[in-house]
Backbone as a chain_set.jsonl record, in Angstrom:
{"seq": "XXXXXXXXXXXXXXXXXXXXXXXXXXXXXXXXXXXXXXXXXXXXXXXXXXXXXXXXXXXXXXXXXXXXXXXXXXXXXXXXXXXXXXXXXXXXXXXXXXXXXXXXXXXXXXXXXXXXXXXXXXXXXXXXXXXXXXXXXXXXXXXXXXXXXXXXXXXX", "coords": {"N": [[37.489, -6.735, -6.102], [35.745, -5.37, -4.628], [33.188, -4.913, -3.639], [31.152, -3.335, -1.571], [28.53, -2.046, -0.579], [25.3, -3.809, 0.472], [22.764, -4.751, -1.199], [20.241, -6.298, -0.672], [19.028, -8.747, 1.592], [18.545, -12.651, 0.659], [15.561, -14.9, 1.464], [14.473, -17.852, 1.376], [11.087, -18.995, 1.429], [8.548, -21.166, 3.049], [5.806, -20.544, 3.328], [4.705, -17.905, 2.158], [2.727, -15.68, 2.857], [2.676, -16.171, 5.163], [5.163, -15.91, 6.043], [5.156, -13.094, 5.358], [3.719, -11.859, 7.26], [4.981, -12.33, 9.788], [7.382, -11.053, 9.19], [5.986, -8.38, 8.809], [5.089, -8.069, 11.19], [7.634, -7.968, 12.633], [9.09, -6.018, 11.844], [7.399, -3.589, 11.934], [7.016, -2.065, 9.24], [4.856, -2.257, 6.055], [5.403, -4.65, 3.288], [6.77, -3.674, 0.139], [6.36, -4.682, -1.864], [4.293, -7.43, -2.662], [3.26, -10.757, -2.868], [3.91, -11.197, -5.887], [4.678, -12.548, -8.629], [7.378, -15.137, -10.411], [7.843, -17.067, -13.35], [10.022, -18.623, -14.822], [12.328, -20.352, -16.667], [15.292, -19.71, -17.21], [15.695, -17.692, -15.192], [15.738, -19.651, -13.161], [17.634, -20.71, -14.031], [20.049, -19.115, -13.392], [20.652, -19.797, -11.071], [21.135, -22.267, -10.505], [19.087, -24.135, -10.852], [16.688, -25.869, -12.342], [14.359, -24.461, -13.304], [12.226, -21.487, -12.319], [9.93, -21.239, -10.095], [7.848, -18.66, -8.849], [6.767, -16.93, -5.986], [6.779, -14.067, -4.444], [7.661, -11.341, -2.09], [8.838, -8.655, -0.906], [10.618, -6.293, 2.186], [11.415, -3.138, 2.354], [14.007, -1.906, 4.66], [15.678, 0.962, 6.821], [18.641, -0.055, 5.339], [18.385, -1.901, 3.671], [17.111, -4.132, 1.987], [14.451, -6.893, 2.006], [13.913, -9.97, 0.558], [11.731, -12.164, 0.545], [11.225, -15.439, -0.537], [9.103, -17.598, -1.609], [9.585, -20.582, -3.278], [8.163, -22.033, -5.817], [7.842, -24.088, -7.776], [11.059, -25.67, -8.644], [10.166, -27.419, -5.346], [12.333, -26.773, -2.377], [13.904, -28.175, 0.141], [13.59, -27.972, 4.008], [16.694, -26.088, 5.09], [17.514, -26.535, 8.018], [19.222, -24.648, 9.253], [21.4, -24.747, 11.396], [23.217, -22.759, 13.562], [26.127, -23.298, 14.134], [26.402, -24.344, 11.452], [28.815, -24.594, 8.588], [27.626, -22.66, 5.546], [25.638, -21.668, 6.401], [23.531, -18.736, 7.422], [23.067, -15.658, 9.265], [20.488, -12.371, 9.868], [21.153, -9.707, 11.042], [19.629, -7.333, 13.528], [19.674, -4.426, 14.412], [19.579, -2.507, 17.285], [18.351, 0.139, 19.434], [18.153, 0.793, 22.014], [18.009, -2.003, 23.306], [17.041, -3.662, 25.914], [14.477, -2.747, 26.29], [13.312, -3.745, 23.279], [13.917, -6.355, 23.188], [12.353, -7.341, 25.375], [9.666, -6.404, 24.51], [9.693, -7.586, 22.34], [9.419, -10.676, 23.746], [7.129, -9.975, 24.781], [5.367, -10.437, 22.885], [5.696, -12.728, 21.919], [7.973, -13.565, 20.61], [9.971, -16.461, 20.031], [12.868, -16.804, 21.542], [16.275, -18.077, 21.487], [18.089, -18.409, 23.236], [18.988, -17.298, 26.32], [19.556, -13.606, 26.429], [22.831, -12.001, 25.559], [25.573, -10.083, 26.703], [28.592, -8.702, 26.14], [31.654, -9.547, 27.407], [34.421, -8.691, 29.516], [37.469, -10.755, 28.861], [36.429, -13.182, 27.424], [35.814, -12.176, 24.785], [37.475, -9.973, 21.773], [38.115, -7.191, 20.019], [38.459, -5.015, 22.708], [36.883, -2.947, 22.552], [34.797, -4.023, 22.179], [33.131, -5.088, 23.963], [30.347, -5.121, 25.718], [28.762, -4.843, 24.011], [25.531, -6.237, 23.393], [23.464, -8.869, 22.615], [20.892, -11.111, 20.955], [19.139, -14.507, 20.033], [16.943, -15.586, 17.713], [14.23, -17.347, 15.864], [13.229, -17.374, 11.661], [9.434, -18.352, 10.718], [10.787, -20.413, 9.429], [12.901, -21.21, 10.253], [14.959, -19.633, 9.736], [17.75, -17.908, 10.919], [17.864, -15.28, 12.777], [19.162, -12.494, 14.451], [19.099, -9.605, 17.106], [20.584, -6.754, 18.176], [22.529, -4.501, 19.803], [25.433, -2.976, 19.395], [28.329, -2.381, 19.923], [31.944, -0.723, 19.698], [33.712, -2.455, 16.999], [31.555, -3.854, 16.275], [29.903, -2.056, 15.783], [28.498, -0.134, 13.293]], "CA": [[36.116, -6.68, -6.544], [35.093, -3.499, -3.872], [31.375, -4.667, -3.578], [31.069, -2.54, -0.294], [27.413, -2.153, -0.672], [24.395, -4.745, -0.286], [21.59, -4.134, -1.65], [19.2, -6.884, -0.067], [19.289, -10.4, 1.16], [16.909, -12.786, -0.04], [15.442, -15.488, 2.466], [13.936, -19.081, 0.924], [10.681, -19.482, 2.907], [7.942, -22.423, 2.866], [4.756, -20.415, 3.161], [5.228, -16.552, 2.058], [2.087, -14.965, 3.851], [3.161, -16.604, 7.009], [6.567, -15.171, 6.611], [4.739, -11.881, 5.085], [2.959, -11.274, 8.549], [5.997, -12.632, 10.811], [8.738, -9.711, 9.209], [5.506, -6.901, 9.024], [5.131, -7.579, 13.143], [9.368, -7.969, 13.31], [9.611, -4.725, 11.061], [6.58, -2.732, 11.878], [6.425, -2.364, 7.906], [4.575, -3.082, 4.995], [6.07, -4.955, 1.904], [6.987, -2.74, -0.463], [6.021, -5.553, -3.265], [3.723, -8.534, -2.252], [2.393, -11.874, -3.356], [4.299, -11.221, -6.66], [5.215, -14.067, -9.352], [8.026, -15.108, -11.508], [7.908, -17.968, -13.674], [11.188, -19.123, -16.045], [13.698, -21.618, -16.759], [16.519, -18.718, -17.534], [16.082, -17.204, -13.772], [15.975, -20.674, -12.167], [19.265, -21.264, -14.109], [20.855, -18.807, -12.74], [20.9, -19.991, -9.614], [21.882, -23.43, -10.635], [18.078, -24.924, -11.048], [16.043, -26.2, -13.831], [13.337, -23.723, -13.378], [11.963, -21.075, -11.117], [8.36, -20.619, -10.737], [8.023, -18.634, -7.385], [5.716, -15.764, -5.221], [7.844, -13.418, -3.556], [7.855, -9.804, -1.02], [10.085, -7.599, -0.808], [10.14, -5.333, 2.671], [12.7, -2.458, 2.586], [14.349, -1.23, 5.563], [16.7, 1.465, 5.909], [19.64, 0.401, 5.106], [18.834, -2.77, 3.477], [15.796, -4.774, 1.55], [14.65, -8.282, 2.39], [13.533, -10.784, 0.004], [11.282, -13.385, 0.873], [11.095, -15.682, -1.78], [8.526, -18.872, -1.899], [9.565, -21.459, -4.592], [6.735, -23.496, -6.128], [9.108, -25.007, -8.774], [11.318, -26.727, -7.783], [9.939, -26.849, -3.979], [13.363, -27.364, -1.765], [13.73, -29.416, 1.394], [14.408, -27.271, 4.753], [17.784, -26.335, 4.842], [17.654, -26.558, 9.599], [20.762, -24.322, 9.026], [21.888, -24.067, 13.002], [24.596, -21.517, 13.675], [27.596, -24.004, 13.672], [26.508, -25.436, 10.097], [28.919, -24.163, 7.439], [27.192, -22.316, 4.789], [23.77, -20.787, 7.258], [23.811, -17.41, 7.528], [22.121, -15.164, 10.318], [19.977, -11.376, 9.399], [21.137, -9.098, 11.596], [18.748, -6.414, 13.465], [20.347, -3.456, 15.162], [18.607, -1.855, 17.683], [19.588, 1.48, 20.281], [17.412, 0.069, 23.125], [17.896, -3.1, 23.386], [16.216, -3.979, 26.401], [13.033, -2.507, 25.453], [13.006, -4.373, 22.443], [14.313, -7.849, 23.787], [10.597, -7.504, 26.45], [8.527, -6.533, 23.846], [9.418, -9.276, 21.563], [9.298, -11.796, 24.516], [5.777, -10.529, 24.978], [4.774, -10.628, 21.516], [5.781, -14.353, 21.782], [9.018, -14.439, 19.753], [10.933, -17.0, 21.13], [14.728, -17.14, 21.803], [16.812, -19.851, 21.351], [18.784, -18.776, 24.457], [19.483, -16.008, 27.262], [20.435, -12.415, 26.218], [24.048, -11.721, 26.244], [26.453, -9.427, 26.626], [29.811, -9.099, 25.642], [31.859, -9.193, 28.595], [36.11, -9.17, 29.236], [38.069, -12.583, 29.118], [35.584, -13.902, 26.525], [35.756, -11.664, 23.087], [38.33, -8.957, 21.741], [38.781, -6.308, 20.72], [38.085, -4.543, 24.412], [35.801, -2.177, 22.062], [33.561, -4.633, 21.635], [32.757, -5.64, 25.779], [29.195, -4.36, 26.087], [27.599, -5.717, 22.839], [23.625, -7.161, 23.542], [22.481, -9.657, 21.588], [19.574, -12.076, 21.229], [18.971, -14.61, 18.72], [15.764, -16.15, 17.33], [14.325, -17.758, 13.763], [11.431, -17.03, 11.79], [8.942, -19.476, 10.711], [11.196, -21.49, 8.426], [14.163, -21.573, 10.857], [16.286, -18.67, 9.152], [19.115, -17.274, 11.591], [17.995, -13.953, 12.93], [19.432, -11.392, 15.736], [19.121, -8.257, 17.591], [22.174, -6.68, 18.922], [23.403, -2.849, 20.22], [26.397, -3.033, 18.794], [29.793, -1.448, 20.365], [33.055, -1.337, 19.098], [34.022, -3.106, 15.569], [30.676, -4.786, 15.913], [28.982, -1.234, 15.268], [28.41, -0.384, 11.568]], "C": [[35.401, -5.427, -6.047], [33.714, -3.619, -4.244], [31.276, -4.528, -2.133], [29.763, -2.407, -0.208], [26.273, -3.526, -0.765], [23.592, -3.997, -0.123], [19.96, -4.858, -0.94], [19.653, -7.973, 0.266], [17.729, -11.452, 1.353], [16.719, -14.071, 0.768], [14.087, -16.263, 1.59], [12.654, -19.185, 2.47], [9.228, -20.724, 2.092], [6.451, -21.837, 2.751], [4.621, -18.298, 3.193], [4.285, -15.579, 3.127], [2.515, -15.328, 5.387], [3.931, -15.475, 7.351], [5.997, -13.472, 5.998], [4.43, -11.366, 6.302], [3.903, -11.369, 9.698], [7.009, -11.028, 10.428], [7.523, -8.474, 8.98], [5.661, -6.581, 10.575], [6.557, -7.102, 13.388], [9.67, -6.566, 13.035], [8.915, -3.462, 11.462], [6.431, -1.574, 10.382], [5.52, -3.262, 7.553], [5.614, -3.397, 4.245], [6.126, -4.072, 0.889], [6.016, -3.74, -2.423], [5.274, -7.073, -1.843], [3.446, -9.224, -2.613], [3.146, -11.826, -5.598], [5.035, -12.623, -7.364], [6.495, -13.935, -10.281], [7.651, -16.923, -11.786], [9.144, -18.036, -14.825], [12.023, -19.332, -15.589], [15.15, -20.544, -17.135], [16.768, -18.429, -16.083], [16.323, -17.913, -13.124], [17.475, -21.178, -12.233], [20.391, -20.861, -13.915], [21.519, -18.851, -11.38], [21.025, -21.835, -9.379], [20.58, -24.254, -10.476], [17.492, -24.961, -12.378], [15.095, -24.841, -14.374], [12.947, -22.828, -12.148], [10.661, -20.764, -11.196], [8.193, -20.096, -9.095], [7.155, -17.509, -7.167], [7.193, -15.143, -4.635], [7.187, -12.016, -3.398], [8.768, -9.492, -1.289], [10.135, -6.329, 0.404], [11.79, -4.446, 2.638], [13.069, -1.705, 4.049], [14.758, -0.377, 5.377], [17.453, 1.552, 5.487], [19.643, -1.007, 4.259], [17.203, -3.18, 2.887], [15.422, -6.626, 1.915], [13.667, -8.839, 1.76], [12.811, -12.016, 0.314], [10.595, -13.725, -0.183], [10.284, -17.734, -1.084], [8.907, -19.739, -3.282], [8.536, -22.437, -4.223], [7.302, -24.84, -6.866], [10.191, -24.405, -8.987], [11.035, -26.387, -6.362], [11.401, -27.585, -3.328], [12.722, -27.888, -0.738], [14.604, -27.899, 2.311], [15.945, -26.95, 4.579], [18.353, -26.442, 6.866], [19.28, -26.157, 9.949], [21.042, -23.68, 10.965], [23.086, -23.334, 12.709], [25.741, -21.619, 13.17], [27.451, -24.39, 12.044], [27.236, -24.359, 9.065], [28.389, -23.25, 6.395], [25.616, -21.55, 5.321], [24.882, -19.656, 7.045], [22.493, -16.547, 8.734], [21.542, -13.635, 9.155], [20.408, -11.123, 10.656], [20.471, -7.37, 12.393], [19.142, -5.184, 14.485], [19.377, -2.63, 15.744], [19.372, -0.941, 19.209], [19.045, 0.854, 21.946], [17.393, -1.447, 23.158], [17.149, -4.16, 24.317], [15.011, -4.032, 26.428], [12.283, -3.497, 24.427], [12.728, -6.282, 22.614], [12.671, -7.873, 24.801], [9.924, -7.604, 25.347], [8.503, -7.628, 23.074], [8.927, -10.473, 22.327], [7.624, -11.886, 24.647], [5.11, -10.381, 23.9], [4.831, -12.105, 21.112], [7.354, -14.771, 21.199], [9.503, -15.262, 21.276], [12.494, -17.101, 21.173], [15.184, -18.159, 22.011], [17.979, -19.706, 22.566], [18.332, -17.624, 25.206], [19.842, -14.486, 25.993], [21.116, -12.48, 26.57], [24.534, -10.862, 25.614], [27.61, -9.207, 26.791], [30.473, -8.412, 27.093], [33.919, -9.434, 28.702], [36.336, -10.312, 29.324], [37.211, -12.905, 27.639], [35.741, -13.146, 24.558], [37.242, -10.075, 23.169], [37.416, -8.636, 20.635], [38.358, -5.815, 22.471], [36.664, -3.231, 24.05], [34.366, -2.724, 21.794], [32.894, -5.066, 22.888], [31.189, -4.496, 25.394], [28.408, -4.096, 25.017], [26.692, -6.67, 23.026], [23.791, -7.477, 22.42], [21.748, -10.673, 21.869], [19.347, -12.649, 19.842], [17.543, -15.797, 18.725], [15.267, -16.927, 15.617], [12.651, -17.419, 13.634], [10.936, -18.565, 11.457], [9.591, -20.591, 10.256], [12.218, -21.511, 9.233], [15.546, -20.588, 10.747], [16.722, -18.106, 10.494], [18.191, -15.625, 11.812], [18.476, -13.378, 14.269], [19.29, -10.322, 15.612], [20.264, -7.76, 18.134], [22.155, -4.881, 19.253], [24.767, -3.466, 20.136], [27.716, -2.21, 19.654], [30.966, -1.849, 19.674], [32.886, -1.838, 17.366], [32.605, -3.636, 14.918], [29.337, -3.322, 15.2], [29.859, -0.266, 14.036], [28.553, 1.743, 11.513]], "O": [[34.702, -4.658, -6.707], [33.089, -2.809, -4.929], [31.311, -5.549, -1.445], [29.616, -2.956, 0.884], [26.256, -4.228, -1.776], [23.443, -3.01, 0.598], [18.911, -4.241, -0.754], [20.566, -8.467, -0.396], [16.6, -11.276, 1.811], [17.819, -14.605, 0.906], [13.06, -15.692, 1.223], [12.847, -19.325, 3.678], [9.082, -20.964, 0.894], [5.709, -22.557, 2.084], [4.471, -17.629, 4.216], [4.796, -14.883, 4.004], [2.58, -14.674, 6.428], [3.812, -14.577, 8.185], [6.746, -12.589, 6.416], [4.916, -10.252, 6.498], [3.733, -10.567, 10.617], [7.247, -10.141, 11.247], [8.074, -7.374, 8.95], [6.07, -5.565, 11.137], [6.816, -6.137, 14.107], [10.384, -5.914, 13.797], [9.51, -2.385, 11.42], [5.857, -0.488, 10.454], [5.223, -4.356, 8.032], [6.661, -2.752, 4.3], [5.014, -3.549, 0.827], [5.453, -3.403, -3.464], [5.642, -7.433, -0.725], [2.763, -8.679, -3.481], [2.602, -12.573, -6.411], [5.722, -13.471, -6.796], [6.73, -12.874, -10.86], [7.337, -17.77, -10.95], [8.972, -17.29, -15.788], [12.579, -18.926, -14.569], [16.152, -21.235, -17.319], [17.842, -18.786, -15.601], [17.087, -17.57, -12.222], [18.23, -21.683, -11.402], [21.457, -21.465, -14.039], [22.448, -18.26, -10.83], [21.0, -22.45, -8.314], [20.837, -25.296, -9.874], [17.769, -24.22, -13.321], [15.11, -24.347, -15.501], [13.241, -23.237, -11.025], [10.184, -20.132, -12.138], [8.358, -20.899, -8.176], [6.71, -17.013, -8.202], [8.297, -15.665, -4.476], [6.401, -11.534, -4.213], [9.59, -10.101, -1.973], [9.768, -5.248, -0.057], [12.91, -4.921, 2.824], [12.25, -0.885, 4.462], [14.745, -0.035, 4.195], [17.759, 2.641, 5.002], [20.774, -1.442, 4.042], [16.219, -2.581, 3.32], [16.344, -7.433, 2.029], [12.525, -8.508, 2.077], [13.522, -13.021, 0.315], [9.747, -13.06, -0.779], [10.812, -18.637, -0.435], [8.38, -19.38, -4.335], [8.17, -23.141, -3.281], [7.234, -26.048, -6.639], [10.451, -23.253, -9.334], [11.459, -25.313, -5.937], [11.666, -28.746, -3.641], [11.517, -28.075, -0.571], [15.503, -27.152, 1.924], [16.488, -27.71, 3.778], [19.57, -26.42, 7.053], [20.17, -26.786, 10.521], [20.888, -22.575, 11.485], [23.774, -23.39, 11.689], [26.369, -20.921, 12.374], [28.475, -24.733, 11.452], [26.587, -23.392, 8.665], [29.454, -22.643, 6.285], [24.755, -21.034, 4.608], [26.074, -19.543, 6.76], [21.319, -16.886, 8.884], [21.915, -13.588, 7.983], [20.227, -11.988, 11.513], [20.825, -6.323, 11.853], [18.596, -5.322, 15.579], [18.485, -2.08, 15.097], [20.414, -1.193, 19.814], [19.84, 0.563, 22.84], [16.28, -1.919, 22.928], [16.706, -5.224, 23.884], [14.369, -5.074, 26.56], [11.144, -3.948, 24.544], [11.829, -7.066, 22.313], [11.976, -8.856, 24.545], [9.507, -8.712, 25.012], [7.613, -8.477, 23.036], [8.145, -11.257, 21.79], [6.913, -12.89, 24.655], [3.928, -10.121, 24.126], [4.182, -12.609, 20.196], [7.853, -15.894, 21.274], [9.505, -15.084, 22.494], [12.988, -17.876, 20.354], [14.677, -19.1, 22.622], [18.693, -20.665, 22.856], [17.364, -16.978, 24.805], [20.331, -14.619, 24.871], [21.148, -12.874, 27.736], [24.323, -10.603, 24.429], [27.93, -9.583, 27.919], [30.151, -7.387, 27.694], [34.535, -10.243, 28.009], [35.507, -11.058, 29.845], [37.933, -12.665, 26.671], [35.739, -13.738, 23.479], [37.714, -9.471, 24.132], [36.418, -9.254, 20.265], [37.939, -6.671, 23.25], [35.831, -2.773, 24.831], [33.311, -2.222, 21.408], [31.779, -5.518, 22.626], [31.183, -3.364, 24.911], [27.499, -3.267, 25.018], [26.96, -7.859, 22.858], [24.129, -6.825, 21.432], [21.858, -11.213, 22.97], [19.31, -11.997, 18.799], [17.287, -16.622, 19.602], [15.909, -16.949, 14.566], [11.658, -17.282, 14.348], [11.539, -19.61, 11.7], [9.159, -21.707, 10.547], [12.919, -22.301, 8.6], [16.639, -20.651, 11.308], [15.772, -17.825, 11.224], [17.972, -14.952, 10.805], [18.047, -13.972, 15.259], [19.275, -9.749, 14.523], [21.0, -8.61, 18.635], [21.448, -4.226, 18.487], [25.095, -4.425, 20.834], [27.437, -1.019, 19.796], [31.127, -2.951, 19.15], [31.919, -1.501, 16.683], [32.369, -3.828, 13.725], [28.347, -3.486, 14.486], [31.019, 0.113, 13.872], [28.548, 2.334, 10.433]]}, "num_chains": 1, "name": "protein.A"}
């Protein structure tokens, strides 16, 4: 198939300005597109629903765009996708300072769902990868996100 490229990924949320103002603080962007509508039964059916009637953002980073998409119709049910569950998925946020970043968030309020860690011998391979930070958190709706400095395989 050789789809080596994404282009965005798109993130189901429950109240869009919320999550509009949560990824401008996370991003220190604006939305590139805001408060925008679709309504029709063709787009909803491509995604295996009756109908889509929805608001949606759009903020672009640089290497990547992120979709936050409110459905009105049909409204879903959480999906409380924890780490272990099958089919969740995390956003990953790469950053060169990591400590820096990991404070300021703490005192901006995010919260962490554990400790910072770092990749250490005995525990992960390759040996390129020992000394990979990461930190993981969710936004308002629960979605999967981390920060990481990356080493080894794990950097892009």
């Amino acid at each position: 198939m050789n789809l080596t490229q994404a282009a965005h990924v798109g993130i189901s949320v429950s109240d869009l300005d919320a999550s509009i103002a949560f990824y401008r603080a996370l991003t220190g962007r604006d939305p590139i597109v805001a408060d925008e509508t679709m309504r029709s039964v063709p787009f909803g059916g491509t995604q295996g629903l009756p109908n889509a009637e929805l608001r949606y953002a759009t903020f672009n980073l640089d290497n990547i765009g992120i979709d936050l998409i409110q459905f009105q119709d049909p409204v879903g049910t959480p999906t409380h996708g924890a780490a272990n569950r099958p089919g969740s998925m995390h956003l990953c946020f790469e950053v060169e300072d990591f400590d820096a970043v990991h404070r300021r968030m703490e005192e901006a309020g995010y919260g962490f769902l554990g400790d910072d860690y770092t990749f250490v011998a005995g525990e992960v391979t390759p040996d390129e990868a020992l000394g990979t930070q990461v930190a993981y958190f969710n936004d308002p709706d629960g979605t999967n996100l981390e920060i990481i400095r990356p080493r080894g395989g794990f950097a892009n």
